[in-house]
Amino acid sequence: MQDYHDFIDEVLVDEKAIETRVAELGAQISRAYAGQELLIVCLLRGGLTFTADLTRHLTIPHTLDCMSLSSYGVGHYASSGNVRVNLDLMTNIEGLNVLLVEDIVDSGRTLAHVLHMLKTREPKSLQVCVLLDKKYRREVPVEVDYVGFDIPDKYVFGYGIDIDEHYRHLRFIASADMKKYKKTP
Ligand code: IMP
Ligand code: MG
């Protein structure tokens, strides 16, 4: 695995800024769902770190479930929009308030697909919370209810977000200079 210092472009969001914003989102979501029960749906694996921190800032009763999707087809470092479900929910979401938690919305294809799929199961409500929004990359319209940070059109890693499954453990979010990045064979 290549040392990230060899390809890092810049730190976009540092640890302190993440901590502050995640706490704000937790408080905002708690107010929005006051007096109601909530099911948090974590989209694995990128949403894992964010979900773990976010839920510890919730002051309302909530349960947790996970889903894993992968996109396949063209583009290794971009989503193709052909989305496969690797791991489905264990919870029957009919009649529940569901909040989907995702790392990044880019083209919007992944979220559009999962939202469509979950809506057919007739939850009471369905909202979306993303850590990072690459607004200018949107190809499919998706309604995102809570956004951590708007970021520029750069490939990012850290705080749960990977490059070839590595670097998820880093406490900050950084952009990568992909010309300098070398995939471990
Ligand atoms: P979308 O379907 O194009 O909106 O892509 C969303 C998914 O692509 C996210 O859940 C991420 O897994 C992945 N993704 C998008 N941008 C990045 C990035 O900069 N770094 C790592 N993964 C990314
Ligand atoms: Mg993802």
mmCIF file of C-alpha atoms and ligand atoms in Angstrom:
data_model
loop_
_atom_site.group_PDB
_atom_site.id
_atom_site.type_symbol
_atom_site.label_atom_id
_atom_site.label_comp_id
_atom_site.label_asym_id
_atom_site.label_seq_id
_atom_site.Cartn_x
_atom_site.Cartn_y
_atom_site.Cartn_z
ATOM 1 C CA MET A 1 0.000 0.000 0.000
ATOM 2 C CA GLN A 2 1.340 3.398 -1.005
ATOM 3 C CA ASP A 3 1.952 5.984 1.752
ATOM 4 C CA TYR A 4 -0.736 8.644 1.356
ATOM 5 C CA HIS A 5 1.877 11.381 1.757
ATOM 6 C CA ASP A 6 3.043 10.422 -1.746
ATOM 7 C CA PHE A 7 -0.230 11.359 -3.430
ATOM 8 C CA ILE A 8 -2.118 13.676 -1.083
ATOM 9 C CA ASP A 9 -3.249 16.909 -2.718
ATOM 10 C CA GLU A 10 -4.652 18.760 0.317
ATOM 11 C CA VAL A 11 -6.630 18.202 3.505
ATOM 12 C CA LEU A 12 -10.153 19.379 2.660
ATOM 13 C CA VAL A 13 -11.755 18.799 6.074
ATOM 14 C CA ASP A 14 -9.684 18.319 9.218
ATOM 15 C CA GLU A 15 -10.547 16.267 12.291
ATOM 16 C CA LYS A 16 -11.854 19.201 14.326
ATOM 17 C CA ALA A 17 -14.117 20.436 11.516
ATOM 18 C CA ILE A 18 -15.538 16.932 11.045
ATOM 19 C CA GLU A 19 -16.204 16.586 14.762
ATOM 20 C CA THR A 20 -18.007 19.942 14.955
ATOM 21 C CA ARG A 21 -20.133 19.358 11.859
ATOM 22 C CA VAL A 22 -21.105 15.784 12.811
ATOM 23 C CA ALA A 23 -22.249 17.035 16.225
ATOM 24 C CA GLU A 24 -24.337 19.759 14.528
ATOM 25 C CA LEU A 25 -25.936 17.229 12.187
ATOM 26 C CA GLY A 26 -26.719 14.923 15.102
ATOM 27 C CA ALA A 27 -28.450 17.762 16.935
ATOM 28 C CA GLN A 28 -30.355 18.857 13.818
ATOM 29 C CA ILE A 29 -31.578 15.316 13.082
ATOM 30 C CA SER A 30 -32.570 14.841 16.730
ATOM 31 C CA ARG A 31 -34.701 18.000 16.567
ATOM 32 C CA ALA A 32 -36.278 16.995 13.264
ATOM 33 C CA TYR A 33 -37.361 13.580 14.562
ATOM 34 C CA ALA A 34 -38.245 14.667 18.115
ATOM 35 C CA GLY A 35 -40.859 12.379 19.638
ATOM 36 C CA GLN A 36 -40.424 9.780 16.892
ATOM 37 C CA GLU A 37 -38.473 6.563 16.455
ATOM 38 C CA LEU A 38 -35.864 6.449 13.714
ATOM 39 C CA LEU A 39 -34.093 3.700 11.798
ATOM 40 C CA ILE A 40 -30.607 4.691 10.676
ATOM 41 C CA VAL A 41 -29.516 2.859 7.530
ATOM 42 C CA CYS A 42 -25.764 2.928 7.057
ATOM 43 C CA LEU A 43 -24.507 2.404 3.528
ATOM 44 C CA LEU A 44 -21.439 0.241 3.842
ATOM 45 C CA ARG A 45 -18.603 0.592 3.755
ATOM 46 C CA GLY A 46 -17.965 4.304 3.173
ATOM 47 C CA GLY A 47 -20.713 5.423 5.545
ATOM 48 C CA LEU A 48 -19.483 3.350 8.483
ATOM 49 C CA THR A 49 -17.221 5.858 10.264
ATOM 50 C CA PHE A 50 -19.633 8.745 9.727
ATOM 51 C CA THR A 51 -22.613 6.697 10.953
ATOM 52 C CA ALA A 52 -20.783 5.580 14.090
ATOM 53 C CA ASP A 53 -19.956 9.169 15.035
ATOM 54 C CA LEU A 54 -23.307 10.612 13.951
ATOM 55 C CA THR A 55 -25.412 8.175 15.958
ATOM 56 C CA ARG A 56 -23.506 9.055 19.120
ATOM 57 C CA HIS A 57 -24.791 12.604 18.715
ATOM 58 C CA LEU A 58 -28.424 11.519 18.413
ATOM 59 C CA THR A 59 -30.562 12.188 21.453
ATOM 60 C CA ILE A 60 -33.651 10.403 20.089
ATOM 61 C CA PRO A 61 -34.412 6.672 20.218
ATOM 62 C CA HIS A 62 -33.081 4.964 17.105
ATOM 63 C CA THR A 63 -32.053 1.597 15.732
ATOM 64 C CA LEU A 64 -29.396 0.761 13.179
ATOM 65 C CA ASP A 65 -29.211 -1.381 10.082
ATOM 66 C CA CYS A 66 -26.748 -1.613 7.210
ATOM 67 C CA MET A 67 -26.811 -2.144 3.478
ATOM 68 C CA SER A 68 -23.997 -2.742 1.063
ATOM 69 C CA LEU A 69 -24.194 -1.737 -2.571
ATOM 70 C CA SER A 70 -21.626 -1.759 -5.284
ATOM 71 C CA SER A 71 -21.662 -0.198 -8.682
ATOM 72 C CA TYR A 72 -20.245 -2.156 -11.549
ATOM 73 C CA GLY A 73 -19.419 -1.486 -15.174
ATOM 74 C CA VAL A 74 -17.412 1.413 -16.600
ATOM 75 C CA GLY A 75 -15.166 3.662 -14.512
ATOM 76 C CA HIS A 76 -13.110 2.305 -11.672
ATOM 77 C CA TYR A 77 -12.968 5.520 -9.643
ATOM 78 C CA ALA A 78 -16.472 6.721 -10.507
ATOM 79 C CA SER A 79 -19.814 5.117 -10.100
ATOM 80 C CA SER A 80 -21.403 3.730 -13.247
ATOM 81 C CA GLY A 81 -24.925 3.743 -11.972
ATOM 82 C CA ASN A 82 -25.376 0.013 -12.345
ATOM 83 C CA VAL A 83 -25.921 -0.767 -8.719
ATOM 84 C CA ARG A 84 -25.878 -4.221 -7.184
ATOM 85 C CA VAL A 85 -27.122 -5.026 -3.677
ATOM 86 C CA ASN A 86 -24.453 -7.055 -1.847
ATOM 87 C CA LEU A 87 -26.127 -6.979 1.544
ATOM 88 C CA ASP A 88 -29.740 -6.052 2.116
ATOM 89 C CA LEU A 89 -31.406 -4.752 5.281
ATOM 90 C CA MET A 90 -32.447 -7.188 7.987
ATOM 91 C CA THR A 91 -35.206 -4.797 9.090
ATOM 92 C CA ASN A 92 -38.644 -4.626 7.514
ATOM 93 C CA ILE A 93 -38.902 -0.855 7.013
ATOM 94 C CA GLU A 94 -42.641 -0.689 6.271
ATOM 95 C CA GLY A 95 -44.121 2.125 8.378
ATOM 96 C CA LEU A 96 -40.752 3.236 9.805
ATOM 97 C CA ASN A 97 -38.938 6.575 9.679
ATOM 98 C CA VAL A 98 -35.773 5.788 7.753
ATOM 99 C CA LEU A 99 -32.656 7.941 7.483
ATOM 100 C CA LEU A 100 -30.123 6.766 4.948
ATOM 101 C CA VAL A 101 -26.524 7.666 5.815
ATOM 102 C CA GLU A 102 -23.985 7.757 2.992
ATOM 103 C CA ASP A 103 -20.433 9.015 2.606
ATOM 104 C CA ILE A 104 -20.557 10.869 -0.710
ATOM 105 C CA VAL A 105 -23.106 11.858 -3.300
ATOM 106 C CA ASP A 106 -21.428 12.328 -6.648
ATOM 107 C CA SER A 107 -23.445 11.587 -9.828
ATOM 108 C CA GLY A 108 -26.377 10.699 -7.581
ATOM 109 C CA ARG A 109 -26.851 7.324 -9.246
ATOM 110 C CA THR A 110 -26.163 5.190 -6.169
ATOM 111 C CA LEU A 111 -28.572 7.162 -3.977
ATOM 112 C CA ALA A 112 -31.250 7.369 -6.671
ATOM 113 C CA HIS A 113 -31.135 3.606 -7.005
ATOM 114 C CA VAL A 114 -31.300 2.825 -3.295
ATOM 115 C CA LEU A 115 -34.024 5.428 -2.654
ATOM 116 C CA HIS A 116 -36.172 3.957 -5.401
ATOM 117 C CA MET A 117 -35.669 0.487 -3.988
ATOM 118 C CA LEU A 118 -36.468 1.478 -0.392
ATOM 119 C CA LYS A 119 -39.555 3.515 -1.354
ATOM 120 C CA THR A 120 -41.215 0.391 -2.740
ATOM 121 C CA ARG A 121 -41.064 -1.043 0.803
ATOM 122 C CA GLU A 122 -43.347 1.748 2.020
ATOM 123 C CA PRO A 123 -41.472 3.338 4.925
ATOM 124 C CA LYS A 124 -43.356 6.048 6.847
ATOM 125 C CA SER A 125 -40.659 8.524 5.813
ATOM 126 C CA LEU A 126 -37.346 8.331 3.987
ATOM 127 C CA GLN A 127 -34.615 10.952 4.262
ATOM 128 C CA VAL A 128 -30.953 11.141 3.327
ATOM 129 C CA CYS A 129 -27.889 12.366 5.193
ATOM 130 C CA VAL A 130 -24.574 12.544 3.342
ATOM 131 C CA LEU A 131 -21.225 13.579 4.691
ATOM 132 C CA LEU A 132 -19.927 15.014 1.419
ATOM 133 C CA ASP A 133 -21.730 16.485 -1.566
ATOM 134 C CA LYS A 134 -20.044 16.913 -4.955
ATOM 135 C CA LYS A 135 -22.898 19.088 -6.214
ATOM 136 C CA TYR A 136 -21.419 19.955 -9.580
ATOM 137 C CA ARG A 137 -21.097 16.310 -10.560
ATOM 138 C CA ARG A 138 -24.802 15.510 -10.304
ATOM 139 C CA GLU A 139 -26.220 13.594 -13.257
ATOM 140 C CA VAL A 140 -29.377 12.299 -11.610
ATOM 141 C CA PRO A 141 -31.488 14.526 -9.354
ATOM 142 C CA VAL A 142 -31.623 13.326 -5.763
ATOM 143 C CA GLU A 143 -33.011 15.095 -2.754
ATOM 144 C CA VAL A 144 -30.474 15.182 0.065
ATOM 145 C CA ASP A 145 -31.880 16.368 3.385
ATOM 146 C CA TYR A 146 -28.698 16.738 5.442
ATOM 147 C CA VAL A 147 -25.221 17.527 4.079
ATOM 148 C CA GLY A 148 -21.994 17.640 6.052
ATOM 149 C CA PHE A 149 -19.828 19.510 3.568
ATOM 150 C CA ASP A 150 -19.973 20.617 -0.049
ATOM 151 C CA ILE A 151 -16.709 19.658 -1.696
ATOM 152 C CA PRO A 152 -15.120 20.380 -5.086
ATOM 153 C CA ASP A 153 -14.837 17.853 -7.885
ATOM 154 C CA LYS A 154 -11.823 16.007 -6.503
ATOM 155 C CA TYR A 155 -11.221 12.390 -5.582
ATOM 156 C CA VAL A 156 -11.174 12.159 -1.786
ATOM 157 C CA PHE A 157 -10.201 9.695 0.925
ATOM 158 C CA GLY A 158 -10.186 9.331 4.714
ATOM 159 C CA TYR A 159 -12.848 9.257 7.462
ATOM 160 C CA GLY A 160 -14.365 6.061 6.109
ATOM 161 C CA ILE A 161 -13.748 6.839 2.441
ATOM 162 C CA ASP A 162 -11.346 4.623 0.576
ATOM 163 C CA ILE A 163 -9.098 4.429 -2.403
ATOM 164 C CA ASP A 164 -8.939 0.771 -3.372
ATOM 165 C CA GLU A 165 -10.178 -0.137 0.133
ATOM 166 C CA HIS A 166 -7.344 1.645 1.942
ATOM 167 C CA TYR A 167 -7.016 4.881 3.944
ATOM 168 C CA ARG A 168 -10.468 4.647 5.566
ATOM 169 C CA HIS A 169 -8.971 4.978 9.058
ATOM 170 C CA LEU A 170 -7.605 8.494 8.582
ATOM 171 C CA ARG A 171 -9.242 11.095 10.818
ATOM 172 C CA PHE A 172 -9.389 13.795 8.118
ATOM 173 C CA ILE A 173 -10.739 14.018 4.583
ATOM 174 C CA ALA A 174 -8.177 14.777 1.894
ATOM 175 C CA SER A 175 -8.108 15.034 -1.871
ATOM 176 C CA ALA A 176 -5.787 12.805 -3.867
ATOM 177 C CA ASP A 177 -3.615 13.630 -6.832
ATOM 178 C CA MET A 178 -4.547 10.522 -8.788
ATOM 179 C CA LYS A 179 -1.631 11.026 -11.195
ATOM 180 C CA LYS A 180 0.678 10.274 -8.256
ATOM 181 C CA TYR A 181 -1.387 7.423 -6.860
ATOM 182 C CA LYS A 182 -0.186 3.920 -7.637
ATOM 183 C CA LYS A 183 -2.377 0.946 -7.018
ATOM 184 C CA THR A 184 -0.662 -1.888 -5.170
ATOM 185 C CA PRO A 185 -0.499 -4.805 -7.594
HETATM 186 P P1 IMP B 1 -22.555 8.316 -7.212
HETATM 187 O O1 IMP B 1 -23.374 7.098 -7.431
HETATM 188 O O2 IMP B 1 -21.893 8.778 -8.487
HETATM 189 O O3 IMP B 1 -23.299 9.447 -6.544
HETATM 190 O O4 IMP B 1 -21.316 7.907 -6.334
HETATM 191 C C1 IMP B 1 -21.392 7.739 -4.982
HETATM 192 C C2 IMP B 1 -20.414 6.701 -4.507
HETATM 193 O O5 IMP B 1 -19.188 6.746 -5.237
HETATM 194 C C3 IMP B 1 -20.055 6.985 -3.073
HETATM 195 O O6 IMP B 1 -20.852 6.208 -2.225
HETATM 196 C C4 IMP B 1 -18.621 6.566 -2.991
HETATM 197 O O7 IMP B 1 -18.545 5.201 -2.612
HETATM 198 C C5 IMP B 1 -18.086 6.679 -4.382
HETATM 199 N N1 IMP B 1 -17.288 7.898 -4.520
HETATM 200 C C6 IMP B 1 -17.638 9.050 -5.147
HETATM 201 N N2 IMP B 1 -16.670 9.966 -5.080
HETATM 202 C C7 IMP B 1 -15.665 9.385 -4.367
HETATM 203 C C8 IMP B 1 -14.374 9.849 -3.933
HETATM 204 O O8 IMP B 1 -13.950 11.000 -4.175
HETATM 205 N N3 IMP B 1 -13.636 8.973 -3.202
HETATM 206 C C9 IMP B 1 -14.063 7.713 -2.907
HETATM 207 N N4 IMP B 1 -15.253 7.255 -3.278
HETATM 208 C C10 IMP B 1 -16.061 8.068 -4.004
HETATM 209 MG MG MG B 2 -20.239 4.501 -1.047
#
